[in-house]
């Protein structure tokens, strides 16, 4: 059984005062929730990572970063090393998010470099993939996702001792209030599972968690999580409100 990963992506939100207020509510609420079979992760902005670690110490909350470089150190102005993240107790790194690809021009090749480096330096990459609305309308969804998965993972050959997560986030569903239907998501998730099977074999492919992201809410989480190949969610907007994210974390498995 794959453990369900319920992950929040705060994007470029929250000052330290807001982070404090959030965790006061969230950690208290989390104590009342049955977390068996679930893993909770939040990815604050870089500036709030150390403080978030301090506030969540001893709680079930794991932390993620929203990007990272592929090198340990060096002349990479504006980048953050996976070693710096590890030092803070960060376990996950979201990579290739649609906003990185579409606003900041990150290509499949660049994302692949980041995935390889983050993995090599001991953190768990969450590789995000997903088609635009035009690509879906032109029946290109599976082709695009296949390319993003295959190139994104090309630096990762050996997975038997380590973890990796994929997040399917259709670009047209991110921040739009339009969620993929559970059937639409499941079709792509099972396609990704097949791609993983070809890359790593059945045993490993069955262990890798594939998250859905794009307008996930307390209302639609249950129908998504019920699909056989949806192993969790990556939540943007609804993770910013502790009460809403608590409801998402309360989903019955
Ligand atoms: P959303 O964002 O939940 O606000 O649609 C999801 C994401 O970008 O990870």
Coordinates of C-alpha atoms and ligand atoms in Angstrom, one line a residue:
X1 CA 0.0 0.0 0.0
X2 CA 1.4 3.4 -0.9
X3 CA 1.2 6.0 1.8
X4 CA -1.0 8.9 0.8
X5 CA 1.0 12.2 0.5
X6 CA -1.0 15.4 1.2
X7 CA 1.3 18.2 0.2
X8 CA 0.8 22.0 0.3
X9 CA 2.6 24.4 -2.0
X10 CA 2.5 27.9 -0.6
X11 CA 4.2 29.4 -3.6
X12 CA 5.2 33.1 -3.0
X13 CA 3.0 33.6 0.0
X14 CA 3.4 34.2 3.8
X15 CA 5.5 36.5 5.9
X16 CA 7.0 35.0 9.1
X17 CA 4.2 36.4 11.2
X18 CA 1.7 34.7 8.9
X19 CA 3.7 31.5 9.1
X20 CA 3.5 31.6 12.9
X21 CA -0.3 32.2 12.8
X22 CA -0.8 29.4 10.3
X23 CA 1.0 26.7 12.3
X24 CA -0.7 27.7 15.5
X25 CA -4.0 26.7 14.0
X26 CA -2.7 23.9 11.8
X27 CA -0.7 22.0 14.3
X28 CA -3.5 22.1 16.9
X29 CA -6.0 20.9 14.3
X30 CA -3.7 18.2 13.1
X31 CA -3.7 16.5 16.6
X32 CA -7.4 15.7 16.1
X33 CA -7.0 14.0 12.8
X34 CA -6.4 10.4 12.1
X35 CA -3.2 10.4 10.1
X36 CA -2.8 6.7 9.6
X37 CA -1.7 5.9 6.0
X38 CA -1.1 9.6 5.4
X39 CA 2.0 11.8 5.2
X40 CA 1.7 15.6 5.4
X41 CA 4.1 18.0 3.7
X42 CA 4.2 21.7 3.3
X43 CA 6.5 23.7 1.0
X44 CA 6.8 27.3 2.3
X45 CA 8.9 29.9 0.5
X46 CA 12.7 29.7 1.1
X47 CA 12.6 32.6 3.6
X48 CA 10.2 30.7 5.9
X49 CA 11.9 27.2 5.7
X50 CA 14.1 27.5 8.8
X51 CA 11.3 29.1 10.9
X52 CA 8.8 26.5 9.7
X53 CA 11.1 23.7 10.7
X54 CA 11.4 25.2 14.2
X55 CA 7.7 25.6 14.5
X56 CA 6.9 22.1 13.3
X57 CA 9.6 20.3 15.2
X58 CA 8.2 17.2 16.8
X59 CA 5.0 17.3 14.7
X60 CA 4.1 15.0 11.8
X61 CA 4.6 17.8 9.3
X62 CA 7.4 17.3 6.8
X63 CA 8.7 20.2 4.8
X64 CA 9.6 20.7 1.2
X65 CA 11.2 23.4 -0.9
X66 CA 9.8 24.8 -4.1
X67 CA 12.9 24.5 -6.2
X68 CA 16.6 23.7 -5.8
X69 CA 19.9 23.7 -7.8
X70 CA 21.7 20.6 -9.0
X71 CA 25.0 21.5 -7.5
X72 CA 26.2 21.3 -3.9
X73 CA 27.8 24.8 -4.0
X74 CA 29.3 27.3 -6.4
X75 CA 28.7 30.3 -8.6
X76 CA 25.0 30.0 -9.1
X77 CA 23.6 33.4 -8.1
X78 CA 20.0 33.2 -6.9
X79 CA 20.0 29.4 -6.5
X80 CA 19.7 27.3 -3.4
X81 CA 21.7 24.1 -2.9
X82 CA 20.1 20.8 -1.8
X83 CA 22.7 20.6 0.9
X84 CA 21.5 23.9 2.4
X85 CA 18.0 22.5 2.4
X86 CA 19.1 19.2 4.0
X87 CA 20.8 21.2 6.7
X88 CA 17.4 22.7 7.6
X89 CA 15.7 19.3 7.8
X90 CA 13.9 19.6 4.4
X91 CA 13.0 16.3 2.8
X92 CA 11.1 17.1 -0.4
X93 CA 11.8 19.5 -3.3
X94 CA 9.1 20.4 -5.8
X95 CA 10.7 20.6 -9.3
X96 CA 9.5 21.6 -12.7
X97 CA 6.3 23.2 -11.4
X98 CA 4.2 24.7 -14.2
X99 CA 5.0 28.2 -12.9
X100 CA 8.7 27.5 -13.1
X101 CA 8.3 26.1 -16.7
X102 CA 5.9 28.8 -18.0
X103 CA 6.8 32.0 -16.2
X104 CA 10.5 31.4 -15.7
X105 CA 11.2 29.4 -18.8
X106 CA 12.5 26.2 -17.2
X107 CA 12.9 23.5 -19.9
X108 CA 12.6 19.7 -19.6
X109 CA 16.4 19.5 -19.7
X110 CA 16.9 22.0 -16.9
X111 CA 14.2 20.3 -14.8
X112 CA 16.0 17.0 -15.4
X113 CA 19.3 18.5 -14.1
X114 CA 17.5 19.7 -11.0
X115 CA 15.8 16.3 -10.4
X116 CA 19.1 14.5 -10.8
X117 CA 21.0 16.8 -8.5
X118 CA 18.4 16.9 -5.8
X119 CA 18.1 13.1 -5.9
X120 CA 21.9 12.6 -5.9
X121 CA 22.3 14.9 -2.9
X122 CA 19.8 12.9 -0.9
X123 CA 16.4 14.7 -1.1
X124 CA 13.2 13.5 -2.6
X125 CA 12.3 15.2 -5.8
X126 CA 8.6 15.8 -6.6
X127 CA 8.7 16.1 -10.4
X128 CA 5.7 18.1 -11.7
X129 CA 4.3 17.4 -15.1
X130 CA 1.2 18.4 -17.0
X131 CA -0.3 19.7 -20.2
X132 CA -1.7 23.1 -21.1
X133 CA -5.3 23.6 -22.2
X134 CA -4.2 23.9 -25.9
X135 CA -2.3 20.6 -25.6
X136 CA -5.3 18.9 -24.1
X137 CA -7.6 20.2 -26.8
X138 CA -5.2 19.0 -29.4
X139 CA -5.1 15.5 -27.9
X140 CA -1.5 16.0 -26.9
X141 CA -1.9 15.3 -23.2
X142 CA -0.3 11.9 -23.0
X143 CA 2.5 12.8 -25.5
X144 CA 3.5 15.9 -23.4
X145 CA 3.3 14.0 -20.1
X146 CA 5.4 11.1 -21.5
X147 CA 8.0 13.6 -22.7
X148 CA 8.1 15.4 -19.4
X149 CA 8.4 12.2 -17.3
X150 CA 11.0 10.6 -19.5
X151 CA 13.3 13.6 -19.8
X152 CA 12.6 14.7 -16.2
X153 CA 13.8 11.3 -14.9
X154 CA 16.6 10.6 -17.3
X155 CA 19.3 11.2 -14.7
X156 CA 17.7 8.7 -12.2
X157 CA 18.7 5.1 -12.9
X158 CA 18.7 3.4 -9.6
X159 CA 15.7 3.8 -7.3
X160 CA 15.6 0.7 -5.2
X161 CA 16.7 2.4 -2.0
X162 CA 15.2 5.8 -2.6
X163 CA 12.0 7.7 -3.0
X164 CA 10.7 9.8 -5.8
X165 CA 7.3 11.4 -6.3
X166 CA 5.6 12.6 -9.5
X167 CA 2.9 15.2 -9.5
X168 CA 0.4 15.4 -12.4
X169 CA -0.8 19.0 -12.5
X170 CA -2.7 20.0 -15.6
X171 CA -1.8 23.6 -16.3
X172 CA -5.4 24.5 -17.0
X173 CA -6.4 23.3 -13.6
X174 CA -3.8 25.2 -11.5
X175 CA -5.4 28.1 -9.7
X176 CA -8.4 28.2 -12.0
X177 CA -11.0 26.5 -9.9
X178 CA -11.4 23.9 -12.7
X179 CA -10.3 20.5 -11.4
X180 CA -9.7 17.6 -13.6
X181 CA -12.4 15.0 -13.1
X182 CA -11.3 11.9 -11.2
X183 CA -11.5 10.0 -14.5
X184 CA -9.4 12.5 -16.4
X185 CA -6.8 12.4 -13.7
X186 CA -6.8 8.7 -13.3
X187 CA -6.3 8.2 -17.1
X188 CA -3.1 10.2 -16.9
X189 CA -1.9 8.7 -13.6
X190 CA -2.2 5.2 -14.9
X191 CA -0.4 6.3 -18.0
X192 CA 2.4 7.7 -15.9
X193 CA 2.5 4.4 -13.9
X194 CA 3.0 2.5 -17.1
X195 CA 5.8 4.8 -18.1
X196 CA 7.5 4.2 -14.7
X197 CA 7.0 0.5 -15.2
X198 CA 8.9 0.6 -18.4
X199 CA 11.7 2.8 -16.8
X200 CA 12.1 1.0 -13.5
X201 CA 10.2 -2.3 -13.5
X202 CA 7.0 -3.2 -11.8
X203 CA 8.0 -3.4 -8.1
X204 CA 9.5 0.2 -8.1
X205 CA 6.8 1.6 -10.3
X206 CA 4.2 0.4 -7.8
X207 CA 6.0 2.1 -5.0
X208 CA 6.3 5.6 -6.6
X209 CA 3.6 8.0 -5.5
X210 CA 1.8 10.0 -8.2
X211 CA 0.0 13.1 -6.8
X212 CA -2.7 15.1 -8.5
X213 CA -2.6 18.9 -8.4
X214 CA -4.8 21.6 -9.7
X215 CA -7.7 23.3 -7.8
X216 CA -7.8 20.6 -5.1
X217 CA -10.3 21.5 -2.4
X218 CA -11.8 20.0 0.8
X219 CA -14.9 19.2 -1.4
X220 CA -13.2 17.3 -4.2
X221 CA -10.3 15.6 -2.4
X222 CA -12.2 12.4 -1.6
X223 CA -13.2 11.6 -5.2
X224 CA -9.7 12.1 -6.4
X225 CA -8.0 10.1 -3.7
X226 CA -10.4 7.2 -4.3
X227 CA -8.8 6.6 -7.7
X228 CA -6.4 3.6 -7.8
X229 CA -3.4 5.5 -9.1
X230 CA -3.9 8.8 -7.3
X231 CA -1.6 8.6 -4.2
X232 CA -2.0 12.1 -2.8
X233 CA -2.4 15.7 -3.8
X234 CA -0.3 18.8 -4.3
X235 CA -2.4 21.7 -3.1
X236 CA -1.8 25.4 -3.8
X237 CA -4.5 27.9 -3.0
X238 CA -6.4 25.7 -0.5
X239 CA -3.2 24.9 1.5
X240 CA -2.8 28.6 2.4
X241 CA -5.7 28.5 4.8
X242 CA -5.0 26.2 7.7
X243 CA -8.7 25.3 8.2
X244 CA -9.1 24.3 4.5
X245 CA -5.8 22.3 4.5
X246 CA -6.9 20.6 7.7
X247 CA -10.1 19.5 6.0
X248 CA -8.1 18.1 3.1
X249 CA -5.8 16.3 5.6
X250 CA -9.0 14.8 7.2
X251 CA -10.0 12.9 4.1
X252 CA -11.1 9.4 4.8
X253 CA -9.0 6.8 3.1
Ligands
LIG1 P1 -3.9 25.2 -6.9 O1 -2.3 25.0 -7.2 O2 -4.2 24.2 -5.9 O3 -4.0 26.6 -6.4 O4 -4.6 25.0 -8.2 C1 -1.7 23.7 -7.3 C2 -0.3 23.9 -7.6 O5 0.2 24.8 -8.3 O6 0.5 23.1 -7.1

